mmCIF file of C-alpha atoms in Angstrom:
data_model
loop_
_atom_site.group_PDB
_atom_site.id
_atom_site.type_symbol
_atom_site.label_atom_id
_atom_site.label_comp_id
_atom_site.label_asym_id
_atom_site.label_seq_id
_atom_site.Cartn_x
_atom_site.Cartn_y
_atom_site.Cartn_z
ATOM 1 C CA GLU W 1 0.000 0.000 0.000
ATOM 2 C CA LEU W 2 2.854 2.375 0.750
ATOM 3 C CA LEU W 3 4.432 1.846 -2.688
ATOM 4 C CA ALA W 4 1.178 1.860 -4.661
ATOM 5 C CA PRO W 5 1.252 5.648 -5.399
ATOM 6 C CA TYR W 6 4.729 5.386 -6.967
ATOM 7 C CA PRO W 7 4.653 2.838 -9.819
ATOM 8 C CA MET W 8 6.352 5.299 -12.191
ATOM 9 C CA LEU W 9 9.408 5.741 -9.958
ATOM 10 C CA TYR W 10 12.543 3.613 -9.695
ATOM 11 C CA ALA W 11 13.912 1.744 -6.707
ATOM 12 C CA THR W 12 17.509 2.123 -5.557
ATOM 13 C CA SER W 13 19.584 0.578 -2.843
ATOM 14 C CA ILE W 14 21.598 2.423 -0.244
ATOM 15 C CA SER W 15 24.572 2.276 -2.637
ATOM 16 C CA PHE W 16 22.428 4.057 -5.270
ATOM 17 C CA GLU W 17 22.244 0.967 -7.449
ATOM 18 C CA CYS W 18 19.074 1.200 -9.541
ATOM 19 C CA VAL W 19 17.058 -1.995 -9.355
ATOM 20 C CA GLY W 20 14.358 -0.859 -11.743
ATOM 21 C CA SER W 21 10.790 0.304 -11.733
ATOM 22 C CA VAL W 22 8.768 0.149 -8.540
ATOM 23 C CA SER W 23 6.022 -1.369 -10.714
ATOM 24 C CA HIS W 24 8.099 -4.545 -10.995
ATOM 25 C CA PHE W 25 8.044 -5.022 -7.237
ATOM 26 C CA LEU W 26 4.379 -4.076 -6.963
ATOM 27 C CA GLY W 27 3.678 -6.757 -9.561
ATOM 28 C CA GLN W 28 5.613 -9.376 -7.631
ATOM 29 C CA LEU W 29 3.767 -8.483 -4.440
ATOM 30 C CA ALA W 30 0.412 -8.645 -6.210
ATOM 31 C CA ARG W 31 1.278 -12.066 -7.678
ATOM 32 C CA VAL W 32 2.238 -13.443 -4.272
ATOM 33 C CA ARG W 33 -1.015 -12.093 -2.837
ATOM 34 C CA GLY W 34 -3.000 -13.800 -5.594
ATOM 35 C CA GLN W 35 -4.020 -10.522 -7.240
ATOM 36 C CA LEU W 36 -3.092 -11.711 -10.723
ATOM 37 C CA PRO W 37 -4.788 -9.014 -12.870
ATOM 38 C CA THR W 38 -3.076 -6.349 -10.744
ATOM 39 C CA ALA W 39 0.229 -8.208 -11.050
ATOM 40 C CA LEU W 40 -0.169 -8.306 -14.823
ATOM 41 C CA GLN W 41 -0.813 -4.571 -14.993
ATOM 42 C CA HIS W 42 2.161 -3.676 -12.792
ATOM 43 C CA ILE W 43 4.635 -5.960 -14.550
ATOM 44 C CA GLU W 44 3.559 -4.677 -17.973
ATOM 45 C CA GLN W 45 4.069 -1.137 -16.672
ATOM 46 C CA ALA W 46 7.488 -2.133 -15.320
ATOM 47 C CA ILE W 47 8.565 -3.257 -18.782
ATOM 48 C CA THR W 48 7.448 0.063 -20.251
ATOM 49 C CA TYR W 49 9.109 2.145 -17.527
ATOM 50 C CA ASN W 50 12.346 0.139 -17.615
ATOM 51 C CA GLU W 51 12.492 0.407 -21.414
ATOM 52 C CA ARG W 52 11.977 4.151 -21.165
ATOM 53 C CA ALA W 53 14.893 4.421 -18.732
ATOM 54 C CA GLU W 54 17.007 2.095 -20.921
ATOM 55 C CA LEU W 55 17.468 -0.370 -18.052
ATOM 56 C CA ARG W 56 17.897 -3.471 -20.237
ATOM 57 C CA ALA W 57 18.667 -5.872 -17.408
ATOM 58 C CA CYS W 58 15.563 -4.687 -15.566
ATOM 59 C CA VAL W 59 13.472 -5.070 -18.730
ATOM 60 C CA VAL W 60 14.656 -8.676 -19.033
ATOM 61 C CA ARG W 61 13.828 -9.419 -15.400
ATOM 62 C CA SER W 62 10.317 -7.994 -15.840
ATOM 63 C CA GLN W 63 9.832 -9.919 -19.105
ATOM 64 C CA TYR W 64 10.802 -13.090 -17.265
ATOM 65 C CA GLU W 65 8.306 -12.370 -14.463
ATOM 66 C CA LEU W 66 5.548 -11.570 -16.957
ATOM 67 C CA GLY W 67 6.331 -14.737 -18.919
ATOM 68 C CA ARG W 68 6.084 -16.805 -15.727
ATOM 69 C CA LEU W 69 2.803 -15.138 -14.820
ATOM 70 C CA LEU W 70 1.303 -15.792 -18.264
ATOM 71 C CA ALA W 71 2.570 -19.387 -18.294
ATOM 72 C CA GLY W 72 0.777 -20.117 -15.027
ATOM 73 C CA GLU W 73 -2.684 -21.472 -14.455
ATOM 74 C CA GLY W 74 -5.881 -19.455 -14.524
ATOM 75 C CA ALA W 75 -7.599 -16.751 -16.511
ATOM 76 C CA LEU W 76 -4.354 -14.925 -17.389
ATOM 77 C CA ARG W 77 -2.798 -17.985 -19.026
ATOM 78 C CA ASP W 78 -1.421 -17.091 -22.460
ATOM 79 C CA ILE W 79 1.204 -19.653 -23.454
ATOM 80 C CA THR W 80 1.942 -18.056 -26.834
ATOM 81 C CA ARG W 81 2.709 -14.670 -25.301
ATOM 82 C CA ALA W 82 4.589 -16.272 -22.389
ATOM 83 C CA ARG W 83 6.862 -18.174 -24.776
ATOM 84 C CA ALA W 84 7.519 -15.052 -26.850
ATOM 85 C CA LEU W 85 8.412 -13.026 -23.742
ATOM 86 C CA LEU W 86 10.669 -15.753 -22.378
ATOM 87 C CA ALA W 87 12.406 -16.169 -25.755
ATOM 88 C CA GLU W 88 13.061 -12.426 -25.971
ATOM 89 C CA ALA W 89 14.216 -12.347 -22.348
ATOM 90 C CA ARG W 90 16.525 -15.297 -22.982
ATOM 91 C CA GLU W 91 18.127 -13.635 -25.998
ATOM 92 C CA THR W 92 18.785 -10.411 -24.094
ATOM 93 C CA ALA W 93 19.943 -12.187 -20.922
ATOM 94 C CA LEU W 94 22.414 -14.142 -23.033
ATOM 95 C CA ALA W 95 23.672 -10.960 -24.728
ATOM 96 C CA LEU W 96 24.077 -9.191 -21.372
ATOM 97 C CA GLY W 97 25.732 -12.155 -19.671
ATOM 98 C CA LEU W 98 23.016 -12.533 -17.023
ATOM 99 C CA ALA W 99 23.783 -16.175 -16.245
ATOM 100 C CA PRO W 100 21.600 -16.584 -13.116
ATOM 101 C CA LEU W 101 18.570 -15.105 -14.888
ATOM 102 C CA LEU W 102 19.333 -17.168 -17.986
ATOM 103 C CA ARG W 103 19.205 -20.344 -15.860
ATOM 104 C CA ARG W 104 15.820 -19.322 -14.432
ATOM 105 C CA ILE W 105 14.473 -18.596 -17.914
ATOM 106 C CA ASP W 106 15.723 -21.966 -19.179
ATOM 107 C CA ALA W 107 14.109 -23.699 -16.203
ATOM 108 C CA CYS W 108 10.718 -22.414 -17.395
ATOM 109 C CA GLY W 109 11.112 -24.835 -20.318
#
């Protein structure tokens, strides 16, 4: 609830490392809480915001999360879109050398 008014902002750590759009984290929280339509909206926004800020690694992470969400069970299930997102995320993760994320993407099968 405290972060909800700030989806268009970016999160940083104490060392001023940017970890991407607040929308990404709002989407993860919504997914964990079972609020899947809200999660979808936030993660889609995160991709847009991270692209706008040219945060490629953050875009890939949000694409991965959105792909996982769409590959899941329920009304949001869209396997075609999930596969396309995961394929794009995989290509970029490989190009950026994001090995841990690449392993998670590959585990989605």
